[in-house]
Amino acid sequence: MSTGPIPLTIIGGFLGSGKTSLVNHILDQAEGARIAVLVNDFGALNIDAKLIVAVEGETISLANGCVCCTIRDDLLSEVVKLAAREPRPERIVIETSGVSRPVAVAETFLTPAVQALATLEALVAVLDAELTVDPTAGYADLAFDQIKTADLVVINKCDLAGSDALPALKTAVRQIVPRARLWETSFGRVPLDLLFAGPQASAERAEPTGPMLPHAAFGSWVYRDRAAWRFSALQAAIEALPKEIYRAKGFLRLALPDKPWGELQMTGRRSWLRLRPRPSEVTENELLFIGSANATSEEEITRIFDAASREGEQIGDQGHQVADLRSLSLILD
């Protein structure tokens, strides 16, 4: 039986922003991964009939190994039920109501007892690019309020908004949530490698699916070194990355005597470090970064990380206190 917390992603956004399109895209691109999706109503999901193999009450089982459940009562109890399934889902995605505050849903999973069951990896907020920039849209304030705690903001329907309107929208978003990562797209198409930290994820698999807008193309970069990293230095390096870098993942040697290696994952502005033994195939520190094309270069990433490492050696960790758990959470197994 599988053990350990299940990775959890929460998708929020105003009515009509494209949350369901994003969920449909996730299910379509699951490629054998067992993903459980909790939604408010099945009626909004455009699940291809050929994928449905069974309907049991509030649960739809899909041929690709995924499962969709309707949230009728307590959200936490539904997650407990999913965790008890065998085989368990490899990941849980929650689509919140279009008029809810996603942070309120996230708070359900921030207590230590619940984190042993499901680990919140990212809060994703979807914005309708066309309607949000309309000054006559009376709900714009609510739509913007829903992104205040987002790690990754997906600006959707860019094909309808037009390229002239996007710079103003991006400026507004960065004023509201300056440390969030931004992804521009249409039809809810976001590469799963940017959303999830699945073990099979790699730069080679991170390919746009279907017709994407030219400005949504992305690239990847690798950083390698042999330093022993302090928590404060690693946090400083992560916070210094360009906002157009959406995902980072890899393994690092740490300045710790008992658990000297860690697995780093970053989605949007949320990152976590899990202390773990060194994988046999890992011989040096190696991090992979994925983001918008031309967002950075390996030389720039090297400069950022090398500078943070040097400063960390001078300052130390002062008891390994991490000031902002949102930018770097520590998971102790």
Short mmCIF file of C-alpha atoms in Angstrom, two decimals, residues 8-326:
data_model
loop_
_atom_site.label_atom_id
_atom_site.label_comp_id
_atom_site.label_asym_id
_atom_site.label_seq_id
_atom_site.Cartn_x
_atom_site.Cartn_y
_atom_site.Cartn_z
CA LEU A 8 -2.11 18.55 -3.77
CA THR A 9 -2.75 21.41 -6.20
CA ILE A 10 -5.62 23.91 -5.78
CA ILE A 11 -7.01 25.68 -8.85
CA GLY A 12 -9.03 28.84 -8.25
CA GLY A 13 -10.34 31.73 -10.31
CA PHE A 14 -13.50 33.64 -11.11
CA LEU A 15 -16.50 32.21 -12.94
CA GLY A 16 -15.72 31.62 -16.60
CA SER A 17 -11.99 32.17 -16.26
CA GLY A 18 -11.17 28.71 -17.60
CA LYS A 19 -10.61 26.56 -14.50
CA THR A 20 -12.59 23.67 -15.96
CA SER A 21 -10.70 23.92 -19.25
CA LEU A 22 -7.49 23.60 -17.27
CA VAL A 23 -8.85 20.57 -15.38
CA ASN A 24 -9.92 18.94 -18.65
CA HIS A 25 -6.46 19.60 -20.05
CA ILE A 26 -4.86 17.97 -17.00
CA LEU A 27 -7.01 14.85 -17.40
CA ASP A 28 -6.34 14.70 -21.12
CA GLN A 29 -2.59 14.91 -20.61
CA ALA A 30 -2.33 12.66 -17.54
CA GLU A 31 -0.51 9.97 -19.56
CA GLY A 32 -1.11 7.14 -17.11
CA ALA A 33 -0.65 9.15 -13.91
CA ARG A 34 -3.37 8.50 -11.31
CA ILE A 35 -4.86 11.94 -10.67
CA ALA A 36 -7.90 12.58 -8.50
CA VAL A 37 -9.86 15.76 -9.27
CA LEU A 38 -12.35 17.24 -6.80
CA VAL A 39 -14.86 19.61 -8.39
CA ASN A 40 -18.13 21.21 -7.40
CA ASP A 41 -20.21 19.82 -10.24
CA PHE A 42 -19.64 17.25 -12.94
CA GLY A 43 -21.90 19.11 -15.32
CA ALA A 44 -19.18 21.60 -16.08
CA LEU A 45 -16.59 18.97 -16.98
CA ASN A 46 -16.29 18.06 -20.62
CA ILE A 47 -14.87 14.60 -20.03
CA ASP A 48 -14.71 12.58 -23.22
CA ALA A 49 -17.19 9.71 -22.98
CA LYS A 50 -14.58 7.21 -24.12
CA LEU A 51 -12.57 7.92 -20.96
CA ILE A 52 -15.40 7.05 -18.56
CA VAL A 53 -15.29 3.45 -17.38
CA ALA A 54 -17.52 3.63 -14.30
CA VAL A 55 -19.80 6.00 -12.40
CA GLU A 56 -20.25 5.26 -8.70
CA GLY A 57 -22.36 7.85 -6.90
CA GLU A 58 -20.28 11.01 -6.84
CA THR A 59 -17.22 9.40 -8.41
CA ILE A 60 -16.33 8.99 -12.08
CA SER A 61 -13.54 6.52 -12.80
CA LEU A 62 -11.62 7.17 -16.00
CA ALA A 63 -9.81 4.80 -18.32
CA ASN A 64 -6.55 6.73 -17.97
CA GLY A 65 -6.35 5.93 -14.25
CA CYS A 66 -7.74 9.25 -13.06
CA VAL A 67 -10.82 9.77 -10.94
CA CYS A 68 -13.21 12.75 -10.60
CA CYS A 69 -15.27 13.34 -7.46
CA THR A 70 -18.01 15.84 -6.68
CA ILE A 71 -17.53 17.84 -3.49
CA ARG A 72 -20.87 17.67 -1.69
CA ASP A 73 -19.96 17.93 1.97
CA ASP A 74 -16.68 18.30 3.82
CA LEU A 75 -13.65 18.69 1.57
CA LEU A 76 -11.27 17.04 4.01
CA SER A 77 -13.46 13.94 4.31
CA GLU A 78 -13.36 13.55 0.53
CA VAL A 79 -9.58 13.70 0.58
CA VAL A 80 -9.52 11.06 3.34
CA LYS A 81 -11.65 8.79 1.14
CA LEU A 82 -9.29 9.29 -1.79
CA ALA A 83 -6.27 8.49 0.37
CA ALA A 84 -7.94 5.22 1.39
CA ARG A 85 -8.40 4.07 -2.20
CA GLU A 86 -6.13 1.34 -3.52
CA PRO A 87 -4.27 2.14 -5.57
CA ARG A 88 -4.14 5.64 -4.16
CA PRO A 89 -4.06 8.65 -6.47
CA GLU A 90 -0.59 9.97 -7.20
CA ARG A 91 -1.91 13.52 -7.06
CA ILE A 92 -5.03 15.44 -6.03
CA VAL A 93 -6.33 18.51 -7.89
CA ILE A 94 -9.08 20.66 -6.35
CA GLU A 95 -11.12 23.02 -8.53
CA THR A 96 -12.66 25.64 -6.26
CA SER A 97 -15.91 27.48 -6.83
CA GLY A 98 -15.71 30.57 -9.04
CA VAL A 99 -16.90 32.78 -6.18
CA SER A 100 -14.84 31.23 -3.39
CA ARG A 101 -11.53 32.33 -1.88
CA PRO A 102 -8.95 29.66 -2.78
CA VAL A 103 -6.87 30.54 0.27
CA ALA A 104 -9.74 29.41 2.50
CA VAL A 105 -9.56 25.99 0.84
CA ALA A 106 -5.79 25.93 1.20
CA GLU A 107 -6.02 26.59 4.94
CA THR A 108 -7.70 23.20 5.31
CA PHE A 109 -4.39 21.55 4.41
CA LEU A 110 -1.93 23.64 6.42
CA THR A 111 -2.14 21.87 9.79
CA PRO A 112 0.57 19.27 10.56
CA ALA A 113 -1.97 16.45 10.96
CA VAL A 114 -3.50 17.10 7.55
CA GLN A 115 -0.11 17.62 5.88
CA ALA A 116 0.70 14.03 6.75
CA LEU A 117 -2.19 13.09 4.46
CA ALA A 118 -1.87 15.63 1.64
CA THR A 119 0.90 18.16 0.95
CA LEU A 120 -0.18 21.44 -0.64
CA GLU A 121 2.26 22.08 -3.50
CA ALA A 122 0.72 25.05 -5.29
CA LEU A 123 -2.17 27.48 -5.43
CA VAL A 124 -2.99 28.16 -9.09
CA ALA A 125 -5.24 31.09 -10.04
CA VAL A 126 -6.83 31.41 -13.49
CA LEU A 127 -7.63 34.85 -14.92
CA ASP A 128 -9.80 35.62 -17.96
CA ALA A 129 -7.51 37.92 -19.95
CA GLU A 130 -10.30 39.43 -22.03
CA LEU A 131 -12.84 40.25 -19.34
CA THR A 132 -10.50 41.18 -16.52
CA VAL A 133 -8.96 44.07 -18.47
CA ASP A 134 -12.42 45.50 -19.25
CA PRO A 135 -12.83 48.53 -16.93
CA THR A 136 -16.62 48.07 -17.01
CA ALA A 137 -16.40 44.54 -15.60
CA GLY A 138 -17.94 44.95 -12.16
CA TYR A 139 -16.44 41.73 -10.84
CA ALA A 140 -12.84 42.61 -11.72
CA ASP A 141 -12.07 43.39 -8.06
CA LEU A 142 -13.24 39.94 -6.99
CA ALA A 143 -11.29 38.26 -9.79
CA PHE A 144 -8.14 40.07 -8.70
CA ASP A 145 -8.81 39.31 -5.03
CA GLN A 146 -8.74 35.59 -5.82
CA ILE A 147 -5.14 35.75 -7.04
CA LYS A 148 -3.66 37.46 -3.97
CA THR A 149 -2.30 34.22 -2.53
CA ALA A 150 -1.53 32.46 -5.83
CA ASP A 151 1.80 30.80 -6.51
CA LEU A 152 1.14 30.59 -10.26
CA VAL A 153 -1.26 32.90 -12.13
CA VAL A 154 -2.53 31.48 -15.42
CA ILE A 155 -3.69 34.31 -17.69
CA ASN A 156 -6.13 32.43 -19.89
CA LYS A 157 -7.98 33.33 -23.11
CA CYS A 158 -5.08 35.42 -24.38
CA ASP A 159 -6.29 34.83 -27.93
CA LEU A 160 -9.40 36.89 -27.13
CA ALA A 161 -7.72 39.71 -25.24
CA GLY A 162 -5.22 40.75 -27.87
CA SER A 163 -1.54 41.36 -27.30
CA ASP A 164 -1.99 45.10 -26.67
CA ALA A 165 -4.05 44.49 -23.51
CA LEU A 166 -1.78 41.88 -21.94
CA PRO A 167 1.04 44.18 -20.71
CA ALA A 168 -1.44 46.25 -18.63
CA LEU A 169 -2.98 43.10 -17.16
CA LYS A 170 0.41 41.62 -16.29
CA THR A 171 1.40 44.89 -14.61
CA ALA A 172 -1.80 44.81 -12.54
CA VAL A 173 -1.20 41.21 -11.53
CA ARG A 174 2.37 41.89 -10.45
CA GLN A 175 1.20 44.80 -8.31
CA ILE A 176 -1.28 42.53 -6.52
CA VAL A 177 0.95 39.48 -6.13
CA PRO A 178 4.51 40.53 -7.03
CA ARG A 179 6.17 37.19 -6.33
CA ALA A 180 3.75 35.00 -8.28
CA ARG A 181 4.79 33.42 -11.56
CA LEU A 182 2.74 34.23 -14.67
CA TRP A 183 1.80 31.92 -17.54
CA GLU A 184 -0.06 33.18 -20.63
CA THR A 185 -2.14 30.75 -22.64
CA SER A 186 -5.49 29.95 -24.22
CA PHE A 187 -7.99 27.11 -23.65
CA GLY A 188 -6.42 26.33 -20.27
CA ARG A 189 -3.35 24.72 -21.81
CA VAL A 190 -0.57 24.71 -19.25
CA PRO A 191 2.24 22.14 -19.52
CA LEU A 192 1.82 19.66 -16.69
CA ASP A 193 5.53 19.96 -15.93
CA LEU A 194 4.83 23.52 -14.80
CA LEU A 195 1.95 22.46 -12.56
CA PHE A 196 3.19 19.23 -11.07
CA ALA A 197 6.35 17.71 -9.67
CA GLY A 198 5.72 14.16 -10.86
CA PRO A 199 8.65 11.75 -10.87
CA GLN A 200 8.39 11.25 -14.63
CA ALA A 201 8.56 14.99 -15.33
CA SER A 202 11.45 16.18 -17.46
CA ALA A 203 12.33 19.01 -19.80
CA GLU A 204 11.94 16.68 -22.77
CA ARG A 205 8.30 15.97 -21.82
CA ALA A 206 7.47 19.63 -21.23
CA GLU A 207 6.08 20.33 -24.68
CA PRO A 208 3.11 22.62 -25.44
CA THR A 209 0.08 20.56 -26.42
CA GLY A 210 -1.96 21.72 -29.39
CA PRO A 211 -1.84 25.23 -30.87
CA MET A 212 -0.31 27.63 -28.38
CA LEU A 213 0.20 31.36 -28.62
CA PRO A 214 3.72 32.29 -29.75
CA HIS A 215 4.40 34.18 -26.51
CA ALA A 216 3.63 31.04 -24.50
CA ALA A 217 6.68 29.13 -25.75
CA PHE A 218 9.10 28.18 -22.99
CA GLY A 219 12.59 26.89 -22.41
CA SER A 220 14.62 25.04 -19.80
CA TRP A 221 17.96 25.58 -18.09
CA VAL A 222 20.20 23.48 -15.83
CA TYR A 223 22.34 24.53 -12.88
CA ARG A 224 25.06 22.26 -11.47
CA ASP A 225 27.57 22.68 -8.68
CA ARG A 226 29.14 20.77 -5.77
CA ALA A 227 28.52 23.21 -2.91
CA ALA A 228 26.88 22.25 0.39
CA TRP A 229 23.83 24.51 0.50
CA ARG A 230 22.50 26.37 3.52
CA PHE A 231 18.75 26.93 3.80
CA SER A 232 19.04 30.73 3.88
CA ALA A 233 21.24 30.76 0.78
CA LEU A 234 18.88 28.47 -1.11
CA GLN A 235 15.90 30.63 -0.17
CA ALA A 236 17.71 33.76 -1.34
CA ALA A 237 18.55 32.14 -4.69
CA ILE A 238 14.95 31.03 -5.25
CA GLU A 239 13.57 34.47 -4.47
CA ALA A 240 16.05 36.09 -6.88
CA LEU A 241 14.93 34.03 -9.88
CA PRO A 242 13.08 35.88 -12.67
CA LYS A 243 9.30 35.71 -12.26
CA GLU A 244 9.04 34.09 -15.69
CA ILE A 245 10.59 30.89 -14.30
CA TYR A 246 7.66 28.74 -13.24
CA ARG A 247 9.18 25.41 -12.22
CA ALA A 248 12.37 24.19 -10.66
CA LYS A 249 13.29 20.74 -9.44
CA GLY A 250 16.33 18.69 -8.58
CA PHE A 251 18.67 17.51 -5.83
CA LEU A 252 21.11 19.46 -3.67
CA ARG A 253 23.74 18.61 -1.09
CA LEU A 254 22.92 20.44 2.16
CA ALA A 255 25.07 21.80 4.95
CA LEU A 256 23.62 19.29 7.43
CA PRO A 257 25.49 16.53 9.23
CA ASP A 258 22.71 13.91 9.45
CA LYS A 259 20.62 14.36 6.26
CA PRO A 260 22.98 15.95 3.77
CA TRP A 261 20.78 15.79 0.65
CA GLY A 262 17.48 17.37 -0.29
CA GLU A 263 14.98 17.23 -3.14
CA LEU A 264 13.90 20.73 -4.23
CA GLN A 265 10.61 21.41 -6.02
CA MET A 266 9.27 24.84 -7.02
CA THR A 267 5.90 25.55 -8.61
CA GLY A 268 5.08 29.22 -9.08
CA ARG A 269 6.26 31.00 -5.94
CA ARG A 270 5.80 27.97 -3.69
CA SER A 271 8.81 25.77 -3.16
CA TRP A 272 9.60 22.92 -0.80
CA LEU A 273 12.67 21.01 0.23
CA ARG A 274 12.36 17.40 1.31
CA LEU A 275 15.31 15.98 3.21
CA ARG A 276 16.14 12.56 1.82
CA PRO A 277 19.03 10.21 1.04
CA ARG A 278 21.01 10.89 -2.11
CA PRO A 279 19.62 8.97 -5.10
CA SER A 280 22.19 6.54 -6.46
CA GLU A 281 22.25 8.21 -9.88
CA VAL A 282 22.93 11.68 -8.43
CA THR A 283 26.61 12.62 -8.15
CA GLU A 284 26.41 16.43 -7.90
CA ASN A 285 23.92 19.21 -7.26
CA GLU A 286 21.61 19.52 -10.25
CA LEU A 287 18.54 21.72 -10.72
CA LEU A 288 16.29 22.00 -13.76
CA PHE A 289 14.41 25.26 -14.42
CA ILE A 290 11.45 25.71 -16.78
CA GLY A 291 9.96 29.03 -17.82
CA SER A 292 9.12 31.39 -20.64
CA ALA A 293 11.50 31.37 -23.55
CA ASN A 294 14.25 33.99 -23.14
CA ALA A 295 13.30 34.50 -19.48
CA THR A 296 16.86 33.83 -18.40
CA SER A 297 20.02 31.93 -19.30
CA GLU A 298 22.15 29.30 -17.63
CA GLU A 299 24.79 31.98 -17.11
CA GLU A 300 22.29 34.18 -15.25
CA ILE A 301 21.03 31.31 -13.12
CA THR A 302 24.62 30.36 -12.30
CA ARG A 303 25.33 33.96 -11.30
CA ILE A 304 22.25 34.06 -9.00
CA PHE A 305 22.98 30.76 -7.29
CA ASP A 306 26.72 31.28 -6.98
CA ALA A 307 26.16 34.71 -5.41
CA ALA A 308 23.61 33.32 -2.96
CA SER A 309 25.93 30.45 -2.05
CA ARG A 310 28.85 32.81 -1.34
CA GLU A 311 26.69 35.10 0.78
CA GLY A 312 25.28 32.11 2.64
CA GLU A 313 28.77 30.98 3.57
CA GLN A 314 29.44 34.41 5.11
CA ILE A 315 26.13 34.81 6.96
CA GLY A 316 25.27 31.23 7.92
CA ASP A 317 21.78 29.98 8.68
CA GLN A 318 21.43 31.41 12.20
CA GLY A 319 19.89 28.19 13.47
CA HIS A 320 18.42 27.26 10.07
CA GLN A 321 15.51 29.69 10.52
CA VAL A 322 13.58 30.16 7.27
CA ALA A 323 11.85 33.55 7.30
CA ASP A 324 9.23 32.94 4.61
CA LEU A 325 7.78 29.43 4.55
CA ARG A 326 5.88 30.30 1.39
#
